PDB file of C-alpha atoms in Angstrom:
ATOM      1  CA  MET A   1     -10.546   2.085 -57.069  1.00 55.00           C
ATOM      2  CA  CYS A   2     -11.454   0.812 -53.732  1.00 56.00           C
ATOM      3  CA  SER A   3     -10.078   2.399 -50.596  1.00 55.00           C
ATOM      4  CA  ALA A   4      -9.877   0.648 -47.288  1.00 57.00           C
ATOM      5  CA  VAL A   5     -11.950   2.183 -44.581  1.00 56.00           C
ATOM      6  CA  ARG A   6     -10.266   2.166 -41.184  1.00 60.00           C
ATOM      7  CA  SER A   7     -12.277   2.276 -38.056  1.00 56.00           C
ATOM      8  CA  PRO A   8     -10.835   4.606 -35.437  1.00 60.00           C
ATOM      9  CA  HIS A   9     -12.269   2.345 -32.762  1.00 62.00           C
ATOM     10  CA  GLY A  10     -10.329  -0.727 -33.904  1.00 67.00           C
ATOM     11  CA  SER A  11      -6.886   0.721 -33.363  1.00 84.00           C
ATOM     12  CA  SER A  12      -7.793   2.278 -30.024  1.00 86.00           C
ATOM     13  CA  ALA A  13      -9.216  -1.040 -28.839  1.00 85.00           C
ATOM     14  CA  LEU A  14      -5.962  -2.783 -29.779  1.00 85.00           C
ATOM     15  CA  ARG A  15      -3.935  -0.103 -28.006  1.00 86.00           C
ATOM     16  CA  PHE A  16      -6.066  -0.445 -24.899  1.00 90.00           C
ATOM     17  CA  GLY A  17      -5.748  -4.237 -25.037  1.00 89.00           C
ATOM     18  CA  ARG A  18      -1.965  -4.022 -25.309  1.00 89.00           C
ATOM     19  CA  PHE A  19      -1.830  -1.449 -22.524  1.00 92.00           C
ATOM     20  CA  ALA A  20      -4.030  -3.582 -20.249  1.00 93.00           C
ATOM     21  CA  ALA A  21      -2.104  -6.799 -20.944  1.00 93.00           C
ATOM     22  CA  MET A  22       1.371  -5.298 -20.532  1.00 94.00           C
ATOM     23  CA  GLY A  23       0.267  -3.277 -17.494  1.00 94.00           C
ATOM     24  CA  THR A  24      -1.018  -6.473 -15.901  1.00 96.00           C
ATOM     25  CA  VAL A  25       2.232  -8.313 -16.647  1.00 96.00           C
ATOM     26  CA  ALA A  26       4.341  -5.471 -15.228  1.00 96.00           C
ATOM     27  CA  ALA A  27       2.147  -5.261 -12.121  1.00 97.00           C
ATOM     28  CA  LEU A  28       2.358  -9.031 -11.569  1.00 97.00           C
ATOM     29  CA  ILE A  29       6.151  -8.942 -11.860  1.00 97.00           C
ATOM     30  CA  LEU A  30       6.372  -6.163  -9.282  1.00 97.00           C
ATOM     31  CA  ILE A  31       3.893  -7.861  -6.933  1.00 98.00           C
ATOM     32  CA  ALA A  32       5.912 -11.080  -7.154  1.00 97.00           C
ATOM     33  CA  GLY A  33       9.094  -9.146  -6.328  1.00 97.00           C
ATOM     34  CA  VAL A  34       7.531  -7.537  -3.266  1.00 97.00           C
ATOM     35  CA  TRP A  35       6.019 -10.862  -2.186  1.00 97.00           C
ATOM     36  CA  ALA A  36       9.358 -12.666  -2.477  1.00 96.00           C
ATOM     37  CA  SER A  37      11.162  -9.899  -0.596  1.00 95.00           C
ATOM     38  CA  TRP A  38       8.612  -9.411   2.173  1.00 95.00           C
ATOM     39  CA  GLY A  39       9.044 -12.958   3.508  1.00 89.00           C
ATOM     40  CA  THR A  40      12.457 -11.971   4.875  1.00 88.00           C
ATOM     41  CA  ALA A  41      12.159  -8.184   4.984  1.00 92.00           C
ATOM     42  CA  GLN A  42       9.339  -8.218   7.522  1.00 92.00           C
ATOM     43  CA  HIS A  43      11.600  -9.844  10.108  1.00 90.00           C
ATOM     44  CA  VAL A  44      14.500  -7.473   9.441  1.00 90.00           C
ATOM     45  CA  MET A  45      12.507  -4.242   9.239  1.00 92.00           C
ATOM     46  CA  LEU A  46       9.868  -4.832  11.914  1.00 89.00           C
ATOM     47  CA  THR A  47      12.108  -5.873  14.811  1.00 83.00           C
ATOM     48  CA  LYS A  48       9.986  -4.618  17.693  1.00 86.00           C
ATOM     49  CA  GLY A  49       9.262  -7.577  19.952  1.00 85.00           C
ATOM     50  CA  ARG A  50      11.586  -9.910  18.053  1.00 88.00           C
ATOM     51  CA  GLU A  51      14.691 -11.550  19.449  1.00 89.00           C
ATOM     52  CA  ARG A  52      17.925  -9.943  18.254  1.00 91.00           C
ATOM     53  CA  GLY A  53      21.463 -11.164  18.736  1.00 92.00           C
ATOM     54  CA  THR A  54      24.602 -12.474  17.067  1.00 92.00           C
ATOM     55  CA  VAL A  55      25.485 -15.805  15.493  1.00 92.00           C
ATOM     56  CA  GLU A  56      29.031 -17.054  15.105  1.00 92.00           C
ATOM     57  CA  VAL A  57      28.911 -19.345  12.079  1.00 92.00           C
ATOM     58  CA  THR A  58      30.636 -22.631  12.913  1.00 91.00           C
ATOM     59  CA  ALA A  59      29.306 -24.944  10.188  1.00 89.00           C
ATOM     60  CA  CYS A  60      27.920 -24.630   6.670  1.00 88.00           C
ATOM     61  CA  ALA A  61      26.048 -27.240   4.626  1.00 86.00           C
ATOM     62  CA  ASP A  62      24.624 -26.997   1.098  1.00 85.00           C
ATOM     63  CA  HIS A  63      21.947 -24.347   1.727  1.00 87.00           C
ATOM     64  CA  THR A  64      22.336 -23.342   5.369  1.00 88.00           C
ATOM     65  CA  CYS A  65      24.918 -22.243   7.914  1.00 90.00           C
ATOM     66  CA  SER A  66      24.600 -22.560  11.663  1.00 91.00           C
ATOM     67  CA  GLY A  67      26.227 -21.565  14.902  1.00 92.00           C
ATOM     68  CA  PRO A  68      25.614 -20.568  18.522  1.00 94.00           C
ATOM     69  CA  TYR A  69      23.331 -17.611  19.223  1.00 92.00           C
ATOM     70  CA  THR A  70      24.234 -14.870  21.708  1.00 92.00           C
ATOM     71  CA  PRO A  71      21.292 -12.578  22.599  1.00 92.00           C
ATOM     72  CA  LEU A  72      21.456  -8.792  22.393  1.00 91.00           C
ATOM     73  CA  SER A  73      17.811  -7.937  23.107  1.00 88.00           C
ATOM     74  CA  ARG A  74      16.141  -8.110  26.475  1.00 88.00           C
ATOM     75  CA  GLY A  75      14.235 -11.347  27.055  1.00 85.00           C
ATOM     76  CA  SER A  76      16.132 -13.286  24.395  1.00 86.00           C
ATOM     77  CA  GLN A  77      17.748 -16.559  25.449  1.00 88.00           C
ATOM     78  CA  PRO A  78      21.075 -17.994  24.249  1.00 89.00           C
ATOM     79  CA  ARG A  79      20.775 -20.973  21.929  1.00 90.00           C
ATOM     80  CA  ALA A  80      23.249 -23.675  21.003  1.00 89.00           C
ATOM     81  CA  GLU A  81      22.397 -23.452  17.296  1.00 90.00           C
ATOM     82  CA  ILE A  82      20.644 -21.037  14.967  1.00 91.00           C
ATOM     83  CA  VAL A  83      20.292 -21.660  11.236  1.00 90.00           C
ATOM     84  CA  LEU A  84      20.977 -18.965   8.626  1.00 88.00           C
ATOM     85  CA  GLU A  85      20.353 -19.183   4.888  1.00 83.00           C
ATOM     86  CA  ARG A  86      23.654 -19.764   3.167  1.00 77.00           C
ATOM     87  CA  SER A  87      24.556 -17.090   0.666  1.00 74.00           C
ATOM     88  CA  VAL A  88      27.742 -15.643  -0.723  1.00 65.00           C
ATOM     89  CA  ALA A  89      27.677 -13.200   2.174  1.00 73.00           C
ATOM     90  CA  VAL A  90      27.774 -15.814   4.974  1.00 80.00           C
ATOM     91  CA  GLU A  91      31.150 -17.376   5.768  1.00 81.00           C
ATOM     92  CA  LYS A  92      32.261 -19.903   8.338  1.00 86.00           C
ATOM     93  CA  GLY A  93      34.085 -18.313  11.274  1.00 87.00           C
ATOM     94  CA  ARG A  94      32.412 -14.884  11.016  1.00 90.00           C
ATOM     95  CA  THR A  95      29.887 -13.366  13.411  1.00 90.00           C
ATOM     96  CA  TYR A  96      26.661 -11.759  12.137  1.00 89.00           C
ATOM     97  CA  THR A  97      23.905  -9.762  13.799  1.00 90.00           C
ATOM     98  CA  VAL A  98      20.580 -11.495  13.306  1.00 91.00           C
ATOM     99  CA  VAL A  99      16.885 -11.282  14.053  1.00 92.00           C
ATOM    100  CA  LEU A 100      15.189 -14.563  14.902  1.00 90.00           C
ATOM    101  CA  LYS A 101      12.073 -15.608  13.049  1.00 87.00           C
ATOM    102  CA  PRO A 102       9.143 -16.634  15.257  1.00 86.00           C
ATOM    103  CA  GLY A 103       9.861 -20.073  16.643  1.00 80.00           C
ATOM    104  CA  GLY A 104      13.468 -19.188  17.374  1.00 70.00           C
ATOM    105  CA  ALA A 105      15.363 -21.755  15.290  1.00 83.00           C
ATOM    106  CA  GLU A 106      16.013 -19.681  12.163  1.00 88.00           C
ATOM    107  CA  GLY A 107      17.599 -16.259  11.891  1.00 88.00           C
ATOM    108  CA  VAL A 108      17.970 -13.591   9.229  1.00 89.00           C
ATOM    109  CA  ARG A 109      20.733 -10.998   8.982  1.00 88.00           C
ATOM    110  CA  SER A 110      19.838  -7.620  10.402  1.00 89.00           C
ATOM    111  CA  GLY A 111      21.066  -4.085   9.869  1.00 88.00           C
ATOM    112  CA  PRO A 112      21.611  -2.381   6.521  1.00 90.00           C
ATOM    113  CA  ALA A 113      23.080  -5.534   4.955  1.00 87.00           C
ATOM    114  CA  GLY A 114      20.072  -7.605   5.980  1.00 89.00           C
ATOM    115  CA  ILE A 115      17.567  -5.032   4.785  1.00 91.00           C
ATOM    116  CA  LEU A 116      19.205  -4.620   1.375  1.00 92.00           C
ATOM    117  CA  TYR A 117      19.676  -8.376   0.955  1.00 90.00           C
ATOM    118  CA  ALA A 118      16.010  -8.962   1.795  1.00 92.00           C
ATOM    119  CA  TRP A 119      14.897  -6.595  -0.972  1.00 95.00           C
ATOM    120  CA  VAL A 120      17.101  -8.098  -3.717  1.00 95.00           C
ATOM    121  CA  PRO A 121      14.129  -9.936  -5.342  1.00 96.00           C
ATOM    122  CA  LEU A 122      12.356  -6.588  -5.710  1.00 97.00           C
ATOM    123  CA  GLY A 123      15.451  -5.157  -7.420  1.00 97.00           C
ATOM    124  CA  GLY A 124      15.369  -7.961  -9.953  1.00 97.00           C
ATOM    125  CA  ALA A 125      11.639  -7.491 -10.457  1.00 98.00           C
ATOM    126  CA  LEU A 126      12.158  -3.776 -11.115  1.00 98.00           C
ATOM    127  CA  LEU A 127      14.726  -4.567 -13.794  1.00 97.00           C
ATOM    128  CA  LEU A 128      12.481  -7.147 -15.444  1.00 97.00           C
ATOM    129  CA  ALA A 129       9.351  -4.991 -15.258  1.00 97.00           C
ATOM    130  CA  SER A 130      11.222  -2.042 -16.775  1.00 97.00           C
ATOM    131  CA  VAL A 131      11.655  -4.024 -19.986  1.00 96.00           C
ATOM    132  CA  VAL A 132       7.912  -4.712 -20.102  1.00 96.00           C
ATOM    133  CA  VAL A 133       7.099  -1.066 -19.387  1.00 96.00           C
ATOM    134  CA  ALA A 134       9.467   0.187 -22.092  1.00 95.00           C
ATOM    135  CA  GLY A 135       8.562  -2.367 -24.756  1.00 92.00           C
ATOM    136  CA  GLY A 136       4.914  -3.069 -24.049  1.00 90.00           C
ATOM    137  CA  LEU A 137       3.676   0.202 -22.612  1.00 90.00           C
ATOM    138  CA  LEU A 138       6.063   2.500 -24.507  1.00 90.00           C
ATOM    139  CA  ARG A 139       6.821   4.448 -21.333  1.00 92.00           C
ATOM    140  CA  THR A 140      10.586   4.850 -21.621  1.00 94.00           C
ATOM    141  CA  ARG A 141      11.044   7.432 -18.863  1.00 97.00           C
ATOM    142  CA  VAL A 142       9.174   5.315 -16.349  1.00 96.00           C
ATOM    143  CA  ALA A 143      11.141   2.287 -17.511  1.00 97.00           C
ATOM    144  CA  TRP A 144      14.455   4.102 -17.016  1.00 97.00           C
ATOM    145  CA  VAL A 145      13.435   5.124 -13.499  1.00 97.00           C
ATOM    146  CA  MET A 146      12.434   1.541 -12.691  1.00 97.00           C
ATOM    147  CA  ALA A 147      15.615   0.083 -14.164  1.00 97.00           C
ATOM    148  CA  SER A 148      17.794   2.635 -12.376  1.00 97.00           C
ATOM    149  CA  SER A 149      16.055   1.919  -9.062  1.00 97.00           C
ATOM    150  CA  GLY A 150      16.476  -1.831  -9.487  1.00 97.00           C
ATOM    151  CA  ALA A 151      20.114  -1.502 -10.476  1.00 97.00           C
ATOM    152  CA  ALA A 152      20.808   0.851  -7.548  1.00 97.00           C
ATOM    153  CA  LEU A 153      19.167  -1.582  -5.110  1.00 96.00           C
ATOM    154  CA  LEU A 154      21.120  -4.556  -6.430  1.00 96.00           C
ATOM    155  CA  THR A 155      24.400  -2.611  -6.472  1.00 96.00           C
ATOM    156  CA  ALA A 156      23.877  -1.332  -2.918  1.00 95.00           C
ATOM    157  CA  ALA A 157      23.073  -4.852  -1.705  1.00 92.00           C
ATOM    158  CA  PHE A 158      26.195  -6.197  -3.413  1.00 90.00           C
ATOM    159  CA  LEU A 159      28.412  -3.513  -1.878  1.00 91.00           C
ATOM    160  CA  VAL A 160      26.981  -3.732   1.641  1.00 87.00           C
ATOM    161  CA  VAL A 161      26.693  -7.490   1.908  1.00 77.00           C
TER     162      VAL A 161
END
């Protein structure tokens, strides 16, 4: 009879390889979520020195809505038209508080609704990465925390917006 000899180093190398690959995938998903969110979140969260005001939406096209801008912050000037990204939360005829992006032609919603809406891509990334963490890294508790955080962020954004 011949018995197979197993090397203890072979299985640990495979485990490390799986851990490294799945850890990299999970990290890349989370980095992409933060990157996608930060493009808008930086304007909403870091408002010092930025122009703040309100926009009354008067027209909506395929991907944008626009309307006149009324300043609320000192040094801000009224504008005939400011463009907002069109989403399910922006309706014609309503007035929204906004922060203007540098250049002054495009605005993003401010306040709790704007902050939560800006971080929605991170919520989705948390949900997606939780599957990788649970299945690839076999860390179910961490995965549940990630999934719960992502779901709470998305739910809060849905309720507030």
